[in-house]
Short mmCIF file of C-alpha atoms in Angstrom, two decimals:
data_model
loop_
_atom_site.label_atom_id
_atom_site.label_comp_id
_atom_site.label_asym_id
_atom_site.label_seq_id
_atom_site.Cartn_x
_atom_site.Cartn_y
_atom_site.Cartn_z
CA MET C 1 63.83 83.65 -42.17
CA LYS C 2 63.13 80.24 -41.12
CA ILE C 3 63.10 77.49 -43.76
CA ASN C 4 61.06 74.42 -42.97
CA ILE C 5 63.51 71.48 -44.02
CA LYS C 6 61.15 68.80 -43.08
CA LYS C 7 58.70 69.89 -45.85
CA LEU C 8 61.56 69.93 -48.41
CA LYS C 9 62.31 66.27 -47.54
CA ASN C 10 58.63 65.10 -48.14
CA ILE C 11 58.63 66.68 -51.55
CA PHE C 12 61.49 64.34 -52.80
CA LYS C 13 60.20 61.14 -51.05
CA LYS C 14 58.80 58.79 -53.70
CA ARG C 15 55.35 57.46 -52.75
CA PRO C 16 52.39 56.45 -54.83
CA ALA C 17 50.20 59.30 -56.08
CA PRO C 18 46.77 59.44 -54.16
CA TYR C 19 43.70 58.14 -55.78
CA GLY C 20 42.29 60.49 -58.21
CA ALA C 21 45.58 62.19 -58.97
CA GLU C 22 46.22 63.09 -62.70
CA GLY C 23 47.47 60.10 -64.72
CA SER C 24 47.52 57.67 -61.96
CA ARG C 25 45.20 54.87 -63.51
CA SER C 26 44.78 56.00 -67.07
CA GLY C 27 47.03 53.23 -68.36
CA PHE C 28 45.06 50.62 -66.73
CA VAL C 29 41.70 51.86 -67.98
CA LEU C 30 43.18 51.88 -71.80
CA LEU C 31 44.43 48.27 -71.11
CA PHE C 32 41.03 47.30 -69.77
CA ALA C 33 39.19 48.71 -72.82
CA VAL C 34 41.36 47.09 -75.40
CA VAL C 35 40.87 43.76 -73.71
CA VAL C 36 37.32 43.97 -73.31
CA SER C 37 36.78 45.29 -77.07
CA SER C 38 38.96 42.48 -78.42
CA ILE C 39 36.76 39.85 -76.52
CA LEU C 40 33.57 41.45 -77.92
CA LEU C 41 34.88 41.53 -81.40
CA SER C 42 36.00 38.04 -81.20
CA VAL C 43 32.52 36.83 -80.17
CA ALA C 44 30.98 39.00 -82.94
CA LEU C 45 33.26 37.33 -85.57
CA GLY C 46 32.51 33.88 -84.28
CA VAL C 47 28.66 34.51 -84.47
CA SER C 48 29.04 36.10 -88.10
CA ASN C 49 31.17 33.16 -89.20
CA ILE C 50 28.45 30.65 -87.93
CA ALA C 51 25.71 32.60 -89.53
CA LEU C 52 27.61 32.87 -92.94
CA LYS C 53 28.05 28.99 -92.85
CA GLU C 54 24.73 28.41 -92.20
CA MET C 55 23.56 30.63 -95.16
CA LEU C 56 25.84 28.83 -97.32
CA PHE C 57 24.67 25.49 -96.37
CA SER C 58 20.88 26.42 -96.78
CA THR C 59 21.60 27.71 -100.37
CA SER C 60 23.52 24.58 -101.13
CA ALA C 61 20.72 22.31 -100.01
CA LYS C 62 18.29 24.44 -102.05
CA ASP C 63 20.35 24.01 -105.26
CA GLY C 64 20.55 20.30 -104.46
CA ASN C 65 16.73 19.97 -104.26
CA GLU C 66 16.29 21.81 -107.26
CA ALA C 67 18.65 19.76 -109.27
CA PHE C 68 17.20 16.41 -108.00
CA TYR C 69 13.56 17.39 -108.52
CA ALA C 70 14.59 18.45 -112.24
CA ALA C 71 16.13 14.96 -112.49
CA ASP C 72 13.15 13.44 -110.88
CA THR C 73 10.61 15.04 -113.08
CA ALA C 74 12.35 14.08 -116.25
CA ALA C 75 12.79 10.42 -115.08
CA GLU C 76 9.14 10.21 -114.11
CA CYS C 77 8.04 11.83 -117.64
CA THR C 78 10.13 9.17 -119.41
CA LEU C 79 8.68 6.27 -117.22
CA PHE C 80 5.21 7.47 -117.97
CA TYR C 81 5.88 7.73 -121.61
CA ASP C 82 7.52 4.35 -121.96
CA SER C 83 4.83 2.48 -119.86
CA SER C 84 1.83 4.51 -121.69
CA SER C 85 -0.42 2.78 -124.03
CA LEU C 86 -0.42 5.74 -126.43
CA VAL C 87 2.72 4.64 -128.44
CA ASP C 88 3.77 0.81 -128.24
CA ASN C 89 7.46 0.12 -128.13
CA ALA C 90 8.25 3.81 -128.09
CA PHE C 91 11.98 3.46 -127.52
CA ILE C 92 12.75 0.52 -129.57
CA GLY C 93 14.21 0.56 -133.18
CA SER C 94 16.13 3.16 -134.96
CA ASN C 95 13.33 5.88 -135.35
CA PRO C 96 12.91 8.08 -132.44
CA PRO C 97 9.32 8.31 -130.91
CA PRO C 98 6.91 11.14 -132.04
CA LEU C 99 6.53 14.36 -130.03
CA THR C 100 5.41 13.76 -126.50
CA TYR C 101 3.98 16.11 -123.75
CA CYS C 102 5.00 16.00 -120.10
CA ASP C 103 4.53 18.77 -117.54
CA ASN C 104 2.73 20.83 -120.22
CA ARG C 105 5.82 20.99 -122.43
CA THR C 106 6.71 19.26 -125.76
CA PHE C 107 9.64 17.32 -126.17
CA ILE C 108 11.41 15.93 -129.37
CA PHE C 109 13.51 12.93 -128.95
CA THR C 110 16.67 12.41 -130.71
CA LYS C 111 18.62 9.05 -131.26
CA LYS C 112 22.24 8.95 -129.83
CA SER C 113 24.85 7.89 -132.35
CA VAL C 114 26.46 5.23 -130.04
CA PRO C 115 24.10 3.12 -128.01
CA ASP C 116 25.00 2.19 -124.55
CA ILE C 117 26.78 -0.96 -124.04
CA GLY C 118 24.40 -4.04 -123.75
CA PHE C 119 21.53 -1.92 -125.28
CA ASP C 120 20.09 -1.87 -128.75
CA SER C 121 18.44 1.51 -128.90
CA THR C 122 19.30 4.60 -126.94
CA PHE C 123 17.40 8.03 -127.16
CA THR C 124 18.02 11.31 -125.21
CA PHE C 125 15.90 14.44 -124.64
CA THR C 126 16.19 17.68 -122.73
CA ILE C 127 13.56 19.12 -120.30
CA TYR C 128 13.96 22.69 -119.32
CA ARG C 129 12.18 25.54 -117.36
CA LEU C 130 11.76 23.32 -114.25
CA GLY C 131 11.88 24.25 -110.76
CA SER C 132 10.65 27.11 -108.67
CA SER C 133 12.73 29.73 -110.71
CA GLY C 134 12.31 28.14 -113.89
CA LYS C 135 16.08 27.83 -114.53
CA SER C 136 16.23 23.91 -113.71
CA CYS C 137 16.82 21.40 -116.48
CA ALA C 138 17.59 17.77 -117.04
CA THR C 139 18.83 15.55 -119.82
CA VAL C 140 17.53 12.21 -119.98
CA THR C 141 18.94 9.14 -121.84
CA ILE C 142 16.77 6.00 -122.23
CA SER C 143 18.33 2.81 -123.41
CA LYS C 144 16.26 -0.31 -124.33
CA MET C 145 16.79 -3.76 -125.48
CA ASN C 146 14.82 -4.64 -128.85
CA ASP C 147 13.03 -7.41 -127.16
CA ASN C 148 12.04 -5.13 -124.21
CA SER C 149 13.63 -7.17 -121.73
CA LYS C 150 15.83 -4.37 -119.99
CA THR C 151 15.41 -0.69 -119.94
CA LYS C 152 17.84 1.88 -118.43
CA VAL C 153 16.83 5.47 -117.68
CA THR C 154 19.47 7.98 -116.80
CA SER C 155 18.26 11.53 -115.78
CA VAL C 156 20.99 14.24 -115.09
CA GLY C 157 19.32 17.22 -113.33
CA TYR C 158 20.81 20.79 -113.07
CA ASN C 159 19.63 23.54 -110.70
CA ASN C 160 20.28 26.23 -113.29
CA SER C 161 21.34 26.45 -117.02
CA GLN C 162 22.84 29.22 -119.01
CA THR C 163 19.78 29.71 -121.03
CA LEU C 164 15.99 28.99 -120.47
CA ILE C 165 15.74 26.88 -123.94
CA SER C 166 18.58 24.58 -123.31
CA CYS C 167 20.13 22.44 -120.62
CA ILE C 168 23.66 23.89 -120.62
CA PRO C 169 24.79 24.18 -116.93
CA THR C 170 26.69 27.06 -115.68
CA ALA C 171 29.96 26.81 -113.78
CA ALA C 172 28.15 27.02 -110.44
CA SER C 173 25.43 24.45 -111.10
CA VAL C 174 24.75 21.63 -108.95
CA GLN C 175 24.18 18.29 -110.67
CA ARG C 176 22.07 15.25 -109.43
CA VAL C 177 21.64 11.90 -111.37
CA ILE C 178 18.83 9.32 -111.19
CA GLU C 179 19.26 6.24 -112.73
CA VAL C 180 16.30 3.53 -113.01
CA VAL C 181 16.78 0.13 -114.42
CA TYR C 182 13.98 -2.21 -115.12
#
């Protein structure tokens, strides 16, 4: 019986396995798949982060607009009522003016207990159910000199209130202030 010694020597020789042999490249494929997956995940997270920031920015801009327009509406109603010929000297003296109508709503003015510094008469009122959702509101303070020489209108608008019949802002309300002095 003849033993081929040459073949036995070849079995113990260390050489790379031929292409396609079992387990020869499975580690590289797994590493490549993990790297590609992590790159795709990073890109997806970056895009979703940008989209989230844009959504928050657009919501903030909408809330700011609602608060500004509530303050503007209330200030314009006050200026119209003050310059109207319906009631002379509407905001002068100790008695608040009678009921008024603005934006199809009735408002009752109340006198503040402490007038603004430098003014003789100060009145305040609230306008609510404003804005596209009907949740915006504004509080207006009008201060006047008795000789009608100086008037200050301060309108504070909020994008939403806790109730629909008051102007109590929520914790997440956006506030805008308009002040007119003439």
